[in-house]
Coordinates of C-alpha atoms and ligand atoms in Angstrom, one line a residue:
X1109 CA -5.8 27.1 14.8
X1110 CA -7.4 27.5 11.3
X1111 CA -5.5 28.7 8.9
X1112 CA -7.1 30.0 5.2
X1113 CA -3.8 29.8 3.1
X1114 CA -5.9 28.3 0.2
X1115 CA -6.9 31.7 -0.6
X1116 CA -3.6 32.6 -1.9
X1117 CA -2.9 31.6 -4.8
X1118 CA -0.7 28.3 -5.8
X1119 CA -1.4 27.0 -2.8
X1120 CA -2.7 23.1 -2.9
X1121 CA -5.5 22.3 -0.9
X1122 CA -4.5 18.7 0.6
X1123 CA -6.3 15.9 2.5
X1124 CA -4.1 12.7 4.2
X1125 CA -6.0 9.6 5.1
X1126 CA -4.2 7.3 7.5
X1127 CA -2.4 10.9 8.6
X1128 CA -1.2 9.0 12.2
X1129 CA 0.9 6.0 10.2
X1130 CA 4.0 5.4 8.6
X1131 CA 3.1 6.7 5.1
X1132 CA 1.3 9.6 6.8
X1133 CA 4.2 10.2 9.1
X1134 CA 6.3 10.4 5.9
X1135 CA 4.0 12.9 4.3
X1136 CA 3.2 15.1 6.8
X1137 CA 7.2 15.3 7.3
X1138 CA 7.3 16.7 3.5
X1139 CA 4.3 18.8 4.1
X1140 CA 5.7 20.7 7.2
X1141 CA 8.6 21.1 5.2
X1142 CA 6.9 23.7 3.0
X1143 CA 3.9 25.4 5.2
X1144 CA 3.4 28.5 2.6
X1145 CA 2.5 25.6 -0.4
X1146 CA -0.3 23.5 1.6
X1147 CA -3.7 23.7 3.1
X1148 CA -4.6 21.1 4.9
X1149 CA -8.5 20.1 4.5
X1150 CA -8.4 16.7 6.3
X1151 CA -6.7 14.7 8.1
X1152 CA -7.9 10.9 9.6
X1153 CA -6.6 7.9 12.0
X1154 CA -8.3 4.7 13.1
X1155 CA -8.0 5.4 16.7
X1156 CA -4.8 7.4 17.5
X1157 CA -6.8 10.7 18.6
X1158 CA -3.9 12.4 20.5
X1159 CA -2.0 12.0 17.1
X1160 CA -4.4 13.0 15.1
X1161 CA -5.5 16.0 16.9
X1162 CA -1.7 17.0 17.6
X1163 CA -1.6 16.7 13.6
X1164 CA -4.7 18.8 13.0
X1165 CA -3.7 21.5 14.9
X1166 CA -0.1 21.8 14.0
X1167 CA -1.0 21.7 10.6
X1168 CA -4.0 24.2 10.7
X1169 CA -6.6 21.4 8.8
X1170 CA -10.5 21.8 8.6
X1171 CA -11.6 18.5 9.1
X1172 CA -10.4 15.4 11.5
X1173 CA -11.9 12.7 11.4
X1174 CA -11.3 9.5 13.6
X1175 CA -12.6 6.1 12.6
X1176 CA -13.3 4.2 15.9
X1177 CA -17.2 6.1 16.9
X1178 CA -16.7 5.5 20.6
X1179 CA -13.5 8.2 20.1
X1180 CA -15.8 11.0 19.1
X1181 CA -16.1 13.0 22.7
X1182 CA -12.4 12.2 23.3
X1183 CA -11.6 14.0 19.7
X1184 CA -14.1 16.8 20.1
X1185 CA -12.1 17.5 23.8
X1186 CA -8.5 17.7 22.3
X1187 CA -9.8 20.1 19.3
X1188 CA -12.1 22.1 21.3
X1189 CA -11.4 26.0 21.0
X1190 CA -9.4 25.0 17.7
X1191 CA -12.5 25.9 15.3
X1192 CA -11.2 22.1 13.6
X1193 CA -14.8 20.3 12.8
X1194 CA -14.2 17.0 13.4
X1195 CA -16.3 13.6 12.9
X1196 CA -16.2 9.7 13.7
X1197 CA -16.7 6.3 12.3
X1198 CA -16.9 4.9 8.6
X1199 CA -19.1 8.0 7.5
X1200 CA -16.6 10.7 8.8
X1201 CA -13.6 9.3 7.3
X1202 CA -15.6 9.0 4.0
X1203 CA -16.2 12.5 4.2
X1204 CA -12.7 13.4 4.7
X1205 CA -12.2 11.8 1.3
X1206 CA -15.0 13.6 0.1
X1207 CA -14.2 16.6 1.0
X1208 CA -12.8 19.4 -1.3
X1209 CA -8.7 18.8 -1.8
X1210 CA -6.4 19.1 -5.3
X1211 CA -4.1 15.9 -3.5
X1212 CA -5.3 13.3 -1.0
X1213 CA -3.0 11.0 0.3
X1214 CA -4.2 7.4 0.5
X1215 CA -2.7 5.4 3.3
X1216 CA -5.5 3.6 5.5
X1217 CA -3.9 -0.1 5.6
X1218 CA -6.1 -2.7 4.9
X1219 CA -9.1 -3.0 2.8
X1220 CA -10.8 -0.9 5.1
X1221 CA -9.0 2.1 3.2
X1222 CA -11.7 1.2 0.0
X1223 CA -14.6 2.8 0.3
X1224 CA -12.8 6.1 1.3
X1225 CA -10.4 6.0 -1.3
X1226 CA -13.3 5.6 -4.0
X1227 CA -15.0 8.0 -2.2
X1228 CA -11.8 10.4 -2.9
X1229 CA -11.6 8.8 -7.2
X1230 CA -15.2 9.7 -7.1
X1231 CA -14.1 13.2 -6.7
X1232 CA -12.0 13.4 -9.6
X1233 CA -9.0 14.5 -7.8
X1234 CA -5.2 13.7 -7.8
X1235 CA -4.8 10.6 -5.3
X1236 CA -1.3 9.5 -4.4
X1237 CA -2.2 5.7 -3.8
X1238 CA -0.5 4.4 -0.7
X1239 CA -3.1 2.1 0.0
X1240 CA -2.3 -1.0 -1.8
X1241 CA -5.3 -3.3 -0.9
X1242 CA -7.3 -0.9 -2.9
X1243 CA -6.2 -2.0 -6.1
X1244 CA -5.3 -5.7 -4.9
X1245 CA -9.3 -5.7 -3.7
X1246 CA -11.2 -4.4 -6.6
X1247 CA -8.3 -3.4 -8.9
X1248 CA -10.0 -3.2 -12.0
X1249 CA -12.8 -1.3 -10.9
X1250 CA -10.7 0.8 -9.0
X1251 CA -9.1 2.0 -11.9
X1252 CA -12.2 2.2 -14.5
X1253 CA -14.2 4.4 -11.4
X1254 CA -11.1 6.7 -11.2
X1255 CA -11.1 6.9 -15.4
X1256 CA -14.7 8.3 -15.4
X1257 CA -14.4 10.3 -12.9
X1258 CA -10.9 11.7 -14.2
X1259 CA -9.2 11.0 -11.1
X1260 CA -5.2 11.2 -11.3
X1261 CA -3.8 7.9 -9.9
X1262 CA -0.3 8.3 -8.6
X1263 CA 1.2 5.6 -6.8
X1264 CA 2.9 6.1 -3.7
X1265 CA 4.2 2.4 -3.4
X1266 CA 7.8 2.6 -4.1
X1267 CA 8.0 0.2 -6.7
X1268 CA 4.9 1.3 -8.8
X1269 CA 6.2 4.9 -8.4
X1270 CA 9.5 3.7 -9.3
X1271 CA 8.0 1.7 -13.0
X1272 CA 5.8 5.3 -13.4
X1273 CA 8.8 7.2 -13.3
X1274 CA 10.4 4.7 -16.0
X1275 CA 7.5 4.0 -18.0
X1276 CA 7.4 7.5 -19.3
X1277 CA 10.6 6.6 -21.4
X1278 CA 8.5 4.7 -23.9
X1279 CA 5.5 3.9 -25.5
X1280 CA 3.3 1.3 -23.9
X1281 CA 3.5 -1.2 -27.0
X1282 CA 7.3 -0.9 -27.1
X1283 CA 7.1 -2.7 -23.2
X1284 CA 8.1 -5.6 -22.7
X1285 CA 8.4 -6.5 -18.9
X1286 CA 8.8 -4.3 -15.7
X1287 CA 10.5 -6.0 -12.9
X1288 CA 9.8 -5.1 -9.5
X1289 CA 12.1 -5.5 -6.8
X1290 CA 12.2 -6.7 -3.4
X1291 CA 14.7 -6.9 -0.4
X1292 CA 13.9 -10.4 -0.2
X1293 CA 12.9 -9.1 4.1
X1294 CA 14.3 -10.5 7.1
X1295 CA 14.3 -14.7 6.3
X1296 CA 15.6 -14.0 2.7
X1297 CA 18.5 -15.9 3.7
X1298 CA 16.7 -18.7 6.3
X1299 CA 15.9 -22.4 5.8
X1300 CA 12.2 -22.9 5.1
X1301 CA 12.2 -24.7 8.5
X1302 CA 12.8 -21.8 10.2
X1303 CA 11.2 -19.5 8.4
X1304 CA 8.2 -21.7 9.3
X1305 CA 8.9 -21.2 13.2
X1306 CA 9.7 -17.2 12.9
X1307 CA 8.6 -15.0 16.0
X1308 CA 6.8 -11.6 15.5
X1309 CA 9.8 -10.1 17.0
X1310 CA 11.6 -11.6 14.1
X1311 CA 9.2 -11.0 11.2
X1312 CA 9.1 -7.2 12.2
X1313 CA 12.6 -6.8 12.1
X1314 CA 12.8 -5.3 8.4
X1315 CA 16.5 -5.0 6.9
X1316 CA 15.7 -1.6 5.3
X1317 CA 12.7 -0.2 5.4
X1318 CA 10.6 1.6 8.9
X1319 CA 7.0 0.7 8.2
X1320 CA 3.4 -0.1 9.5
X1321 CA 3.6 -3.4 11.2
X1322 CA 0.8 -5.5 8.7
X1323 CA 3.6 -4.3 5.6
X1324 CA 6.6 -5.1 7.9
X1325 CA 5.3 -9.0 8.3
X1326 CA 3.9 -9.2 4.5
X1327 CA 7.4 -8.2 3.8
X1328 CA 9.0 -11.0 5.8
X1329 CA 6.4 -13.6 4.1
X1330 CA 7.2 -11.8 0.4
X1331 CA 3.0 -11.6 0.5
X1332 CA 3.9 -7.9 0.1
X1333 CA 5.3 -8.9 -3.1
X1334 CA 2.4 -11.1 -4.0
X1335 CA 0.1 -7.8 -3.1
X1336 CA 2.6 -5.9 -5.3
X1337 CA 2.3 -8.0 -8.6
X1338 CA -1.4 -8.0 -8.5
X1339 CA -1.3 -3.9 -8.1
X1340 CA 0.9 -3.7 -10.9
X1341 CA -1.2 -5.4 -12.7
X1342 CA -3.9 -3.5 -12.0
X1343 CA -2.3 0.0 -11.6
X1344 CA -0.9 -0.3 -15.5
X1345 CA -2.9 -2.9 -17.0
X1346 CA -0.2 -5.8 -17.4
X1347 CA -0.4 -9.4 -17.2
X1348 CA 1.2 -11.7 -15.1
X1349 CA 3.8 -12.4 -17.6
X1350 CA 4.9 -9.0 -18.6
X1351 CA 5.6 -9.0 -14.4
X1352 CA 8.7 -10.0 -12.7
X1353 CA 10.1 -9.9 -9.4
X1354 CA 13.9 -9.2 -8.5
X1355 CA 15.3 -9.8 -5.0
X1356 CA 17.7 -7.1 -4.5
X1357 CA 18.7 -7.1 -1.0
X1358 CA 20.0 -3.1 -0.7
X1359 CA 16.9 -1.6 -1.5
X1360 CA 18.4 0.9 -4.0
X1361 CA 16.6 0.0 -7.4
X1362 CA 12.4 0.0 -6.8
X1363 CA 11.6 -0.9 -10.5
X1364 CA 12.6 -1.1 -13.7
X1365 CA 11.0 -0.9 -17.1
X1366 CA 12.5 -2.9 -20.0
X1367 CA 11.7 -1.9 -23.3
X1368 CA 11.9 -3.8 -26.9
X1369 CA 15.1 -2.4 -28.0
X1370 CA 16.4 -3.8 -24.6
X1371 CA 17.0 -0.5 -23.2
X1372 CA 16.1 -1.4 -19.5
X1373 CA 15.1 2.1 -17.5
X1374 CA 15.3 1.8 -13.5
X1375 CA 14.8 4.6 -11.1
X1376 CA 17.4 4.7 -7.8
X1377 CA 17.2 6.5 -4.4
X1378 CA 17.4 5.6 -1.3
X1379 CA 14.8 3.2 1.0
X1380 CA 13.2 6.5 2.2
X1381 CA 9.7 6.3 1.6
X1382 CA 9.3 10.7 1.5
X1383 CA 11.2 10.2 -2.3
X1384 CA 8.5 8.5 -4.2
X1385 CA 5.5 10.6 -1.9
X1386 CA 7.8 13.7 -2.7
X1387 CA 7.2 12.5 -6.3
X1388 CA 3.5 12.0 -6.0
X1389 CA 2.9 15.6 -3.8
X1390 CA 4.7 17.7 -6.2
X1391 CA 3.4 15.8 -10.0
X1392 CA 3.6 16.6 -12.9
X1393 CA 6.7 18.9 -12.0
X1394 CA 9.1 17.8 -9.1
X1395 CA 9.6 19.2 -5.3
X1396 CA 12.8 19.7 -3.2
X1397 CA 13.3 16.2 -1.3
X1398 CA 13.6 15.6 2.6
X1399 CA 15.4 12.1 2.1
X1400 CA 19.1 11.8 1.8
X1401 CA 21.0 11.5 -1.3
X1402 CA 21.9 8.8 -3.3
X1403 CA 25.6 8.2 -2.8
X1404 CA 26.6 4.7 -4.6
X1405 CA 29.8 5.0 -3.9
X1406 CA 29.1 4.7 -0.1
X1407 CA 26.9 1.7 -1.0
X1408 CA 29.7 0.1 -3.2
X1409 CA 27.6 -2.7 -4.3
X1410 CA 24.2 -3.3 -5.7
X1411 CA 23.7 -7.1 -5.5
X1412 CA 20.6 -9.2 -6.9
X1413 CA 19.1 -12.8 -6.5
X1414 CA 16.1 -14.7 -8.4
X1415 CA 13.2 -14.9 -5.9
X1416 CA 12.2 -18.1 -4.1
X1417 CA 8.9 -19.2 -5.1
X1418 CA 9.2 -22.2 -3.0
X1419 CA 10.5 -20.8 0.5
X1420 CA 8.1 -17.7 -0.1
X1421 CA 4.8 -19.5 -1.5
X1422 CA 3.2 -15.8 -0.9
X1423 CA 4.4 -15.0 -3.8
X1424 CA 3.9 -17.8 -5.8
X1425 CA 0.1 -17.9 -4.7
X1426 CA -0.2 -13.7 -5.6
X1427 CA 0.6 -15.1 -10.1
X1428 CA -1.9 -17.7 -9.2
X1429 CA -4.4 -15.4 -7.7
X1430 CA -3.8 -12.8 -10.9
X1431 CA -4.2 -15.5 -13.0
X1432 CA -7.6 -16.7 -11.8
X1433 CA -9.0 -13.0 -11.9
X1434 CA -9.9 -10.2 -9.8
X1435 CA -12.4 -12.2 -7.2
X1436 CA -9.0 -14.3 -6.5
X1437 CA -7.0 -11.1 -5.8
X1438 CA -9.9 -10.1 -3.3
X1439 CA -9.9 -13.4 -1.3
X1440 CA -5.5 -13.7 -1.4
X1441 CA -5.8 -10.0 0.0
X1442 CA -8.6 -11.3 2.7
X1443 CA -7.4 -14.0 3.9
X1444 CA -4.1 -12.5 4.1
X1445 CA -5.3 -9.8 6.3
X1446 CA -7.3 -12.1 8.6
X1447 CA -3.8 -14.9 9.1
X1448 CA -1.7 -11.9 9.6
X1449 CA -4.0 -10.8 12.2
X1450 CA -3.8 -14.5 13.5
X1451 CA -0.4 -14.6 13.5
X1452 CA 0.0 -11.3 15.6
X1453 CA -2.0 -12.9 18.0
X1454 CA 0.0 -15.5 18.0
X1455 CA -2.8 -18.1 16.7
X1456 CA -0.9 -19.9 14.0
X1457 CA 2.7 -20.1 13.0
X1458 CA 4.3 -17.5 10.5
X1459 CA 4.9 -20.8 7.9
X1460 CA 0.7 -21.1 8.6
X1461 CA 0.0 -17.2 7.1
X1462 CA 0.4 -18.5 3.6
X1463 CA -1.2 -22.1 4.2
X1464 CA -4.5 -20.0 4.8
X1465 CA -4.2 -17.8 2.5
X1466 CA -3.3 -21.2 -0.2
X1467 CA -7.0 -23.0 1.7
X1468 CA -8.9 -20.4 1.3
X1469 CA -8.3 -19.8 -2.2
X1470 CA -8.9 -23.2 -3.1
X1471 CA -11.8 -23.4 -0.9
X1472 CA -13.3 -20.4 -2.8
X1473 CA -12.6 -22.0 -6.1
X1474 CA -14.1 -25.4 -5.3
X1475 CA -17.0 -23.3 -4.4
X1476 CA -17.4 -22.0 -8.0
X1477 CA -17.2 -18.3 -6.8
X1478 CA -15.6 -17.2 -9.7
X1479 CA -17.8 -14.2 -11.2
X1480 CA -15.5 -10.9 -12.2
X1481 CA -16.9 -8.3 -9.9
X1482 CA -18.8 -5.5 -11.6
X1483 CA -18.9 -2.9 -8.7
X1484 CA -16.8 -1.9 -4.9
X1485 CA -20.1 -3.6 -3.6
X1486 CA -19.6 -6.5 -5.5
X1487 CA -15.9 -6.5 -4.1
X1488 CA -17.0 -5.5 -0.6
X1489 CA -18.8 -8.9 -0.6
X1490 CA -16.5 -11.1 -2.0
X1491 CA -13.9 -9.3 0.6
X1492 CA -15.8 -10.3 3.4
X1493 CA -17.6 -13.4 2.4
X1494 CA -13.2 -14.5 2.2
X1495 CA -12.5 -13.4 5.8
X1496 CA -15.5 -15.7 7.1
X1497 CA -14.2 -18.3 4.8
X1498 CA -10.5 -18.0 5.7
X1499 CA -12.0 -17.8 9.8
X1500 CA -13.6 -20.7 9.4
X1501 CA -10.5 -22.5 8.1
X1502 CA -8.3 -20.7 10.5
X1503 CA -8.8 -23.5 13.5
X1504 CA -7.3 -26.5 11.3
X1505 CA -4.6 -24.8 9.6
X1506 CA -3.6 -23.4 13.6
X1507 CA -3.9 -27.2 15.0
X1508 CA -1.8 -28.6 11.7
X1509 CA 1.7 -28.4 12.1
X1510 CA 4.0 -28.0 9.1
Ligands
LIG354 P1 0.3 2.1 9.4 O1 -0.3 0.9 10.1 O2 1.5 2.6 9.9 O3 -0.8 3.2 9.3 C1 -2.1 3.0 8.9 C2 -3.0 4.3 9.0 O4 -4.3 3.9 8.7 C3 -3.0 4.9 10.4 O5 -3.2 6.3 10.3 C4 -4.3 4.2 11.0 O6 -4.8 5.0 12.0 C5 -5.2 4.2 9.8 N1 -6.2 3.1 9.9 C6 -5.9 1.7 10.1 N2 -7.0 1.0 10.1 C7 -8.0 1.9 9.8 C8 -9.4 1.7 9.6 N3 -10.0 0.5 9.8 N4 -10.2 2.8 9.3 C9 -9.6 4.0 9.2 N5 -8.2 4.2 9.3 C10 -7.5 3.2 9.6 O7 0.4 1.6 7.9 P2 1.5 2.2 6.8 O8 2.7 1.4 6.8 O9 1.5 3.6 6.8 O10 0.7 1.7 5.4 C11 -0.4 2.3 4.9 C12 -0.7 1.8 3.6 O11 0.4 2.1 2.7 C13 -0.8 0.2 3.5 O12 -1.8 -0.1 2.5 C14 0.5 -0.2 3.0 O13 0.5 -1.4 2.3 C15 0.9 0.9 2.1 N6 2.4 1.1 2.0 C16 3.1 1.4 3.0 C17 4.5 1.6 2.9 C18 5.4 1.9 4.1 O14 6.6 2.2 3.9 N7 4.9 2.1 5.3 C19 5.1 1.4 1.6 C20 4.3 1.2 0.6 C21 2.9 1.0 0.7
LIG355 MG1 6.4 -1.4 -1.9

C-alpha cells in the first residue's frame, strides 16, 4: 500500500539498501518503531524477493528494487496491486540509491555495495555507511566524492560510530590515537593449529554479535578488523599509527578516542547493532533506542587483551595493506571476499583465507601495480583485476597445507 506521509511535515524521507540483511533487519526494526517519522522511498535485496516485497509493503515504500535480473517477474507478482514500482539488476538498485531520500542506509555487503553507495554520495544526502568495503575499496575517493557533493557520512559500523561519538570531545590536532576494539571472535582463545583447521560451523559461531555470514567469518579471522583499520583510516583521515586495536572480549566498549591531555573518551552500550544505526537515523539530535540498556553491574567485568598479530595475520596484513596505499586496501578487500567465498565452499582451509589474501598482495606488488587510484572506475578495476589474481592463485594455496 503506498503511503504519502512525506507530505507532512518533519517527516524523513528514507531509502535502505541491503533492506533484507542483518543491518537492514536492524534498521527496519527502528524504523517500524516510529511509522509517523518515516517515508520509505526505497528499499533493495540481492535476491530475497519474498523479503523484500514483504518489507516494501509493510513499510508503504515507492521503489523495490531486486538485484539478481532473472527475479524481476517473480518481484513484479508479489507487489502487483500494491502501486510499489519496482526494478532489477545493477541499474535498479542504482536507482534506488539515486532516488530522492534525506537518509539512505548503506548495507549491501561486499564491494558490490560501491557503485550504489556513490550513486547515493553523489546525491548529496545523509548516508549512514554500513557498508564497509566501500571505504576499504576506494576509501579516499569515497570520501573526497561525498565532500563535493556535500554528502553527510555517518558510520554505522559500531566502532567508527563509536570514535564519531568520541571524537566530538576534541579538536582534531589535540588526537592522538583512537583505539578500536574487537571481541577477539570465536578462536580468540585457540592454538593457531586449530584455528588453521576451523569448520564453517565453527567460524560462524560469533560470541556476541548476530550478523551477515561474510562479517561473522571476517570476524573469526580478525580480517574484519584488518577491513576496520583501513575504514578508519579512511572514514577520518588517520594513519596507521594514530590506529590501534584492543581485544576486548565483552563487546561493551566500540572505540575510544585518546586525546593529548590523556583524557581517553570511549562510548559503551550494548552489542546491539540498532544503538549506533539509532545514532545514525536520528543525527545531529538523538532518537529513543530499541536495544537494551546498559547495565554494568550485570556485566561485572569489562576485561581487555593485546591483539595477536601472529595467530590473526588478517590483521597484521590490513597495517601492511594501509601502509602500501589505497590500491593495496582494494586488492586485501578482494581477495578477501573471493577466499571467504572459497572457504564457504569449502575449497581451502579457514588458516588458507589469509594465506590468499597475503599471495595476492604480494603478487600484485611484484607486478608494480602500485598507481593511487584517481576515480570508483579506477578502483572498480583494480577490485576486479585482484579477484582474477587472487582466483588464479586460489588452486595452490587450496592444495598447500599449512
Ligand atoms: P547480510 O549478508 O546480512 O546482508 C547483505 C544485504 O545486501 C542483503 O540485503 C543482501 O540481499 C544484499 N546484497 C548482497 N549482495 C548483493 C549484491 N551483489 N547486490 C545487491 N545487494 C546485495 O550482511 P550484513 O551483516 O547486514 O552486512 C552488510 C554490510 O554492513 C557489510 O558491509 C558489513 O561489513 C557491514 N556491517 C555489518 C554489521 C552487522 O552487525 N551485521 C556490523 C557492521 C558493519
Ligand atoms: Mg564493526
Amino acid at each position: 500500500m503506498r503511503n504519502d506521509k512525506a507530505v507532512a511535515s518533519g517527516v524523513r524521507i528514507v531509502s535502505v539498501l541491503g533492506a533484507t540483511g542483518s543491518i537492514g533487519d536492524s534498521t527496519m526494526d527502528l524504523l517500524r518503531a516510529a511509522p509517523e517519522r518515516y517515508q520509505v522511498e526505497a528499499l533493495t535485496a540481492n535476491n530475497n524477493v519474498q523479503g523484500l516485497a514483504t518489507l516494501a509493503k509493510e513499510f508503504g515504500a515507492r521503489f523495490a528494487a531486486v538485484a539478481d535480473e532473472s527475479l524481476l517477474g517473480e518481484l513484479r507478482d508479489a507487489l502487483a496491486g500494491t502501486g510499489i514500482a519496482c526494478g532489477a539488476g545493477e541499474s535498479a538498485i542504482i536507482e534506488a540509491a539515486e532516488r530522492p531520500a534525506d537518509w539512505i542506509m548503506a548495507a549491501i555487503s561486499g564491494a558490490a555495495g560501491l557503485k550504489p553507495a556513490l550513486a547515493a554520495v553523489d546525491r548529496g544526502t545523509t548516508i549512514a555507511l554500513a557498508n564497509k568495503e566501500c571505504l576499504v575499496c576506494a576509501g579516499d575517493f569515497f570520501m573526497a566524492r561525498a565532500l563535493n557533493a556535500g554528502a553527510n557520512i555517518l558510520p554505522a559500523d559500531s566502532e567508527h560510530n563509536a570514535l564519531f561519538q568520541a571524537l566530538s570531545s576534541g579538536n582534531r590536532h589535540e588526537l592522538t590515537k583512537v583505539i578500536i576494539t574487537a571481541s577477539g571472535g570465536p578462536f580468540r582463545t585457540w592454538a593457531a593449529a586449530d584455528i588453521e583447521q576451523a569448520t564453517l560451523a565453527q567460524a560462524l559461531k560469533h560470541p556476541n554479535w548476530s550478523m551477515g555470514q561474510k562479517i561473522t567469518i571476517d570476524s573469526a579471522s580478525m580480517m574484519n578488523k584488518g577491513l576496520e583499520v583501513i575504514e578508519a583510516s579512511y572514514l577520518f583521515a588517520l594513519s596507521p599509527d594514530e590506529i590501534d586495536v584492543l581485544v576486548h572480549p565483552q563487546s561493551i566498549i566500540h572505540g575510544m578516542v585518546e586525546f593529548s591531555d590523556r583524557s581517553v573518551v570511549a562510548q559503551l552500550g550494548a552489542p546491539d547493532m540498532r544503538i549506533p544505526i539509532a545514532h545514525c537515523l536520528g543525527w545531529p539530535d538523538r532518537i529513543v533506542g530499541r536495544a537494551a540498556t546498559l547495565d554494568l553491574a550485570k556485566i561485572g567485568q569489562l576485561t581487555f587483551e593485546a591483539p595477536d598479530f601472529v595467530r590473526f595475520p588478517g590483521l597484521r596484513l590490513a597495517y601492511d595493506a594501509l601502509r602500501t596505499g589505497q590500491g593495496a586496501t582494494t586488492v586485501y578487500n578482494a581477495a578477501n571476499e573471493i577466499a571467504v567465498a572459497a572457504f564457504i565452499a569449502q575449497q581451502i582451509r579457514f588458516g588458507a583465507i589469509a594465506r590468499l589474501v597475503e599471495d595476492t598482495l604480494n603478487a600484485w606488488i611484484r607486478a608494480g601495480n602500485l598507481a593511487p587510484l584517481s576515480s570508483a572506475d579506477d578502483a572498480i578495476a583494480v577490485d576486479h583485476n585482484a579477484r582474477k589474481m587472487a582466483a588464479t592463485l586460489l588452486p595452490q594455496i587450496a592444495a598447500k597445507a599449512s
